[in-house]
Tab-separated table of C-alpha atoms in Angstrom:
chain	number	residue	atom	x	y	z
A	12	UNK	CA	-24.092	-94.020	67.283
A	13	UNK	CA	-22.817	-95.241	70.350
A	14	UNK	CA	-21.010	-98.204	71.571
A	15	UNK	CA	-21.267	-97.511	75.135
A	16	UNK	CA	-24.727	-95.339	75.621
A	17	UNK	CA	-27.121	-97.016	78.211
A	18	UNK	CA	-23.922	-98.031	80.722
A	19	UNK	CA	-21.427	-97.251	82.802
A	20	UNK	CA	-18.804	-96.329	80.406
A	21	UNK	CA	-18.032	-92.829	80.872
A	22	UNK	CA	-18.362	-91.232	77.283
A	23	UNK	CA	-15.339	-88.727	76.763
A	24	UNK	CA	-15.819	-85.454	74.391
A	25	UNK	CA	-12.089	-83.141	73.433
A	26	UNK	CA	-13.624	-80.429	76.761
A	27	UNK	CA	-11.868	-83.677	78.982
A	28	UNK	CA	-8.938	-83.065	77.599
A	29	UNK	CA	-5.704	-81.063	78.254
A	30	UNK	CA	-2.064	-81.230	77.316
A	31	UNK	CA	-2.651	-84.805	76.556
A	32	UNK	CA	-4.712	-85.585	80.602
A	33	UNK	CA	-7.826	-86.577	80.788
A	34	UNK	CA	-8.978	-84.407	83.283
A	35	UNK	CA	-12.773	-85.162	84.743
A	36	UNK	CA	-13.994	-85.703	88.200
A	37	UNK	CA	-13.302	-89.559	88.980
A	38	UNK	CA	-9.757	-89.158	88.591
A	39	UNK	CA	-9.520	-87.864	91.442
A	40	UNK	CA	-6.238	-87.490	92.647
A	41	UNK	CA	-5.937	-91.330	93.592
A	42	UNK	CA	-8.267	-93.311	91.377
A	43	UNK	CA	-6.884	-94.606	88.145
A	44	UNK	CA	-8.660	-96.317	84.866
A	45	UNK	CA	-9.123	-97.203	81.309
A	46	UNK	CA	-9.798	-95.545	78.000
A	47	UNK	CA	-10.826	-96.830	74.667
A	48	UNK	CA	-10.513	-95.378	71.776
A	49	UNK	CA	-13.175	-96.841	69.384
A	50	UNK	CA	-14.857	-96.865	66.298
A	51	UNK	CA	-18.615	-97.587	65.653
A	52	UNK	CA	-17.641	-99.683	61.945
A	53	UNK	CA	-15.120	-101.219	63.618
A	54	UNK	CA	-15.528	-104.514	64.249
A	55	UNK	CA	-13.158	-105.645	66.549
A	56	UNK	CA	-14.318	-102.567	69.196
A	57	UNK	CA	-18.159	-103.477	68.068
A	58	UNK	CA	-16.563	-107.301	69.257
A	59	UNK	CA	-14.858	-105.784	72.572
A	60	UNK	CA	-17.236	-103.095	73.439
A	61	UNK	CA	-19.573	-105.349	75.403
A	62	UNK	CA	-17.104	-106.661	77.319
A	63	UNK	CA	-15.815	-103.123	78.394
A	64	UNK	CA	-19.260	-102.542	78.985
A	65	UNK	CA	-19.124	-105.581	81.679
A	66	UNK	CA	-16.582	-104.392	83.298
A	67	UNK	CA	-17.626	-101.085	83.790
A	68	UNK	CA	-20.258	-102.757	85.859
A	69	UNK	CA	-18.568	-105.529	87.769
A	70	UNK	CA	-15.951	-102.602	89.079
A	71	UNK	CA	-17.756	-99.183	89.569
A	72	UNK	CA	-14.587	-98.493	92.604
A	73	UNK	CA	-12.460	-98.173	88.929
A	74	UNK	CA	-13.247	-95.443	85.655
A	75	UNK	CA	-13.783	-96.886	82.768
A	76	UNK	CA	-13.591	-94.046	80.183
A	77	UNK	CA	-14.607	-93.999	76.256
A	78	UNK	CA	-14.041	-91.714	72.928
A	79	UNK	CA	-16.215	-91.857	69.825
A	80	UNK	CA	-12.945	-91.953	66.718
A	81	UNK	CA	-16.119	-91.152	65.085
A	82	UNK	CA	-17.647	-88.276	66.074
A	83	UNK	CA	-14.337	-87.224	67.817
A	84	UNK	CA	-11.906	-88.385	64.638
A	85	UNK	CA	-9.814	-84.907	65.348
A	86	UNK	CA	-8.980	-85.659	68.773
A	87	UNK	CA	-8.324	-88.889	68.156
A	88	UNK	CA	-5.849	-87.879	65.812
A	89	UNK	CA	-4.386	-85.165	67.731
A	90	UNK	CA	-3.928	-87.783	70.557
A	91	UNK	CA	-2.035	-89.961	67.790
A	92	UNK	CA	-5.034	-92.894	67.539
A	93	UNK	CA	-4.603	-94.968	64.652
A	94	UNK	CA	-5.378	-98.555	65.549
A	95	UNK	CA	-9.191	-99.550	66.777
A	96	UNK	CA	-10.099	-99.802	69.456
A	97	UNK	CA	-6.638	-98.795	71.620
A	98	UNK	CA	-7.138	-98.864	75.195
A	99	UNK	CA	-4.901	-97.637	77.901
A	100	UNK	CA	-4.438	-97.285	80.754
A	101	UNK	CA	-5.083	-94.304	82.523
A	102	UNK	CA	-3.131	-92.668	85.959
A	103	UNK	CA	-4.241	-90.723	88.908
A	104	UNK	CA	-3.084	-87.616	87.620
A	105	UNK	CA	-4.448	-88.739	84.375
A	106	UNK	CA	-1.626	-89.119	81.899
A	107	UNK	CA	-2.231	-92.762	79.772
A	108	UNK	CA	0.391	-93.272	78.180
A	109	UNK	CA	0.636	-97.206	79.055
A	110	UNK	CA	-1.429	-99.482	76.032
A	111	UNK	CA	-3.411	-102.474	77.579
A	112	UNK	CA	-2.799	-105.327	75.720
A	113	UNK	CA	-4.147	-108.479	77.557
A	114	UNK	CA	-7.087	-109.886	76.504
A	115	UNK	CA	-10.465	-108.285	75.841
A	116	UNK	CA	-12.421	-110.239	78.475
A	117	UNK	CA	-14.161	-108.095	80.858
A	118	UNK	CA	-12.723	-110.056	84.251
A	119	UNK	CA	-9.391	-109.136	81.946
A	120	UNK	CA	-10.577	-105.391	82.056
A	121	UNK	CA	-11.547	-105.332	85.610
A	122	UNK	CA	-8.664	-107.583	86.550
A	123	UNK	CA	-6.341	-104.486	85.645
A	124	UNK	CA	-6.237	-102.928	88.912
A	125	UNK	CA	-6.390	-104.581	92.566
A	126	UNK	CA	-9.373	-104.532	94.534
A	127	UNK	CA	-8.995	-102.526	97.853
A	128	UNK	CA	-10.226	-104.648	101.231
A	129	UNK	CA	-12.920	-103.919	102.830
A	130	UNK	CA	-12.796	-102.439	105.888
A	131	UNK	CA	-9.991	-99.781	105.953
A	132	UNK	CA	-6.967	-100.952	104.992
A	133	UNK	CA	-4.792	-99.785	102.856
A	134	UNK	CA	-4.055	-104.043	101.229
A	135	UNK	CA	-5.304	-104.715	97.976
A	136	UNK	CA	-6.287	-108.127	96.361
A	137	UNK	CA	-7.026	-109.942	93.119
A	138	UNK	CA	-10.141	-108.752	91.735
A	139	UNK	CA	-11.858	-112.151	91.504
A	140	UNK	CA	-14.956	-112.189	89.355
A	141	UNK	CA	-15.508	-114.964	86.841
A	142	UNK	CA	-14.611	-118.807	86.792
A	143	UNK	CA	-11.865	-118.219	84.554
A	144	UNK	CA	-8.790	-115.708	84.900
A	145	UNK	CA	-5.647	-115.990	82.993
A	146	UNK	CA	-2.104	-114.535	84.876
A	147	UNK	CA	-0.901	-113.693	81.702
A	148	UNK	CA	-0.339	-109.694	82.340
A	149	UNK	CA	3.117	-108.215	81.476
A	150	UNK	CA	3.589	-107.915	85.723
A	151	UNK	CA	6.480	-105.394	85.250
A	152	UNK	CA	4.618	-103.265	82.864
A	153	UNK	CA	1.771	-102.629	85.550
A	154	UNK	CA	3.698	-102.515	88.604
A	155	UNK	CA	5.888	-99.283	85.957
A	156	UNK	CA	2.576	-97.960	85.756
A	157	UNK	CA	1.499	-98.317	89.384
A	158	UNK	CA	4.383	-96.273	91.451
């Protein structure tokens, strides 16, 4: 049973991984994403999944990926995923080495990457969804990842 059926979350299979990287058209060399490795039997995964789905709807500009680690246990093992949920940031080239350790709410997932301003500007601004946005991100990790 998929935790992300009928949602905006992109469910990946072993065919989407090559040399430890995600291969998917949504990672076009300019777009970063976020991936969750989850199991349907895990209470924490079942709690995080609806928030991850909401975030994917809030931020259609970010690809939200997921791997069903029950269905693809060999893949999870080969990627050294051994606790659930494991959530990682995905760089433009498909690497996912930075762990997401912030709160697991839709707003926090959605604000992990800045929003590009409309009107042709290359400037970015923080995501401003919801009423209670925490500023608890480890900015050093995020900025290092964004370089």
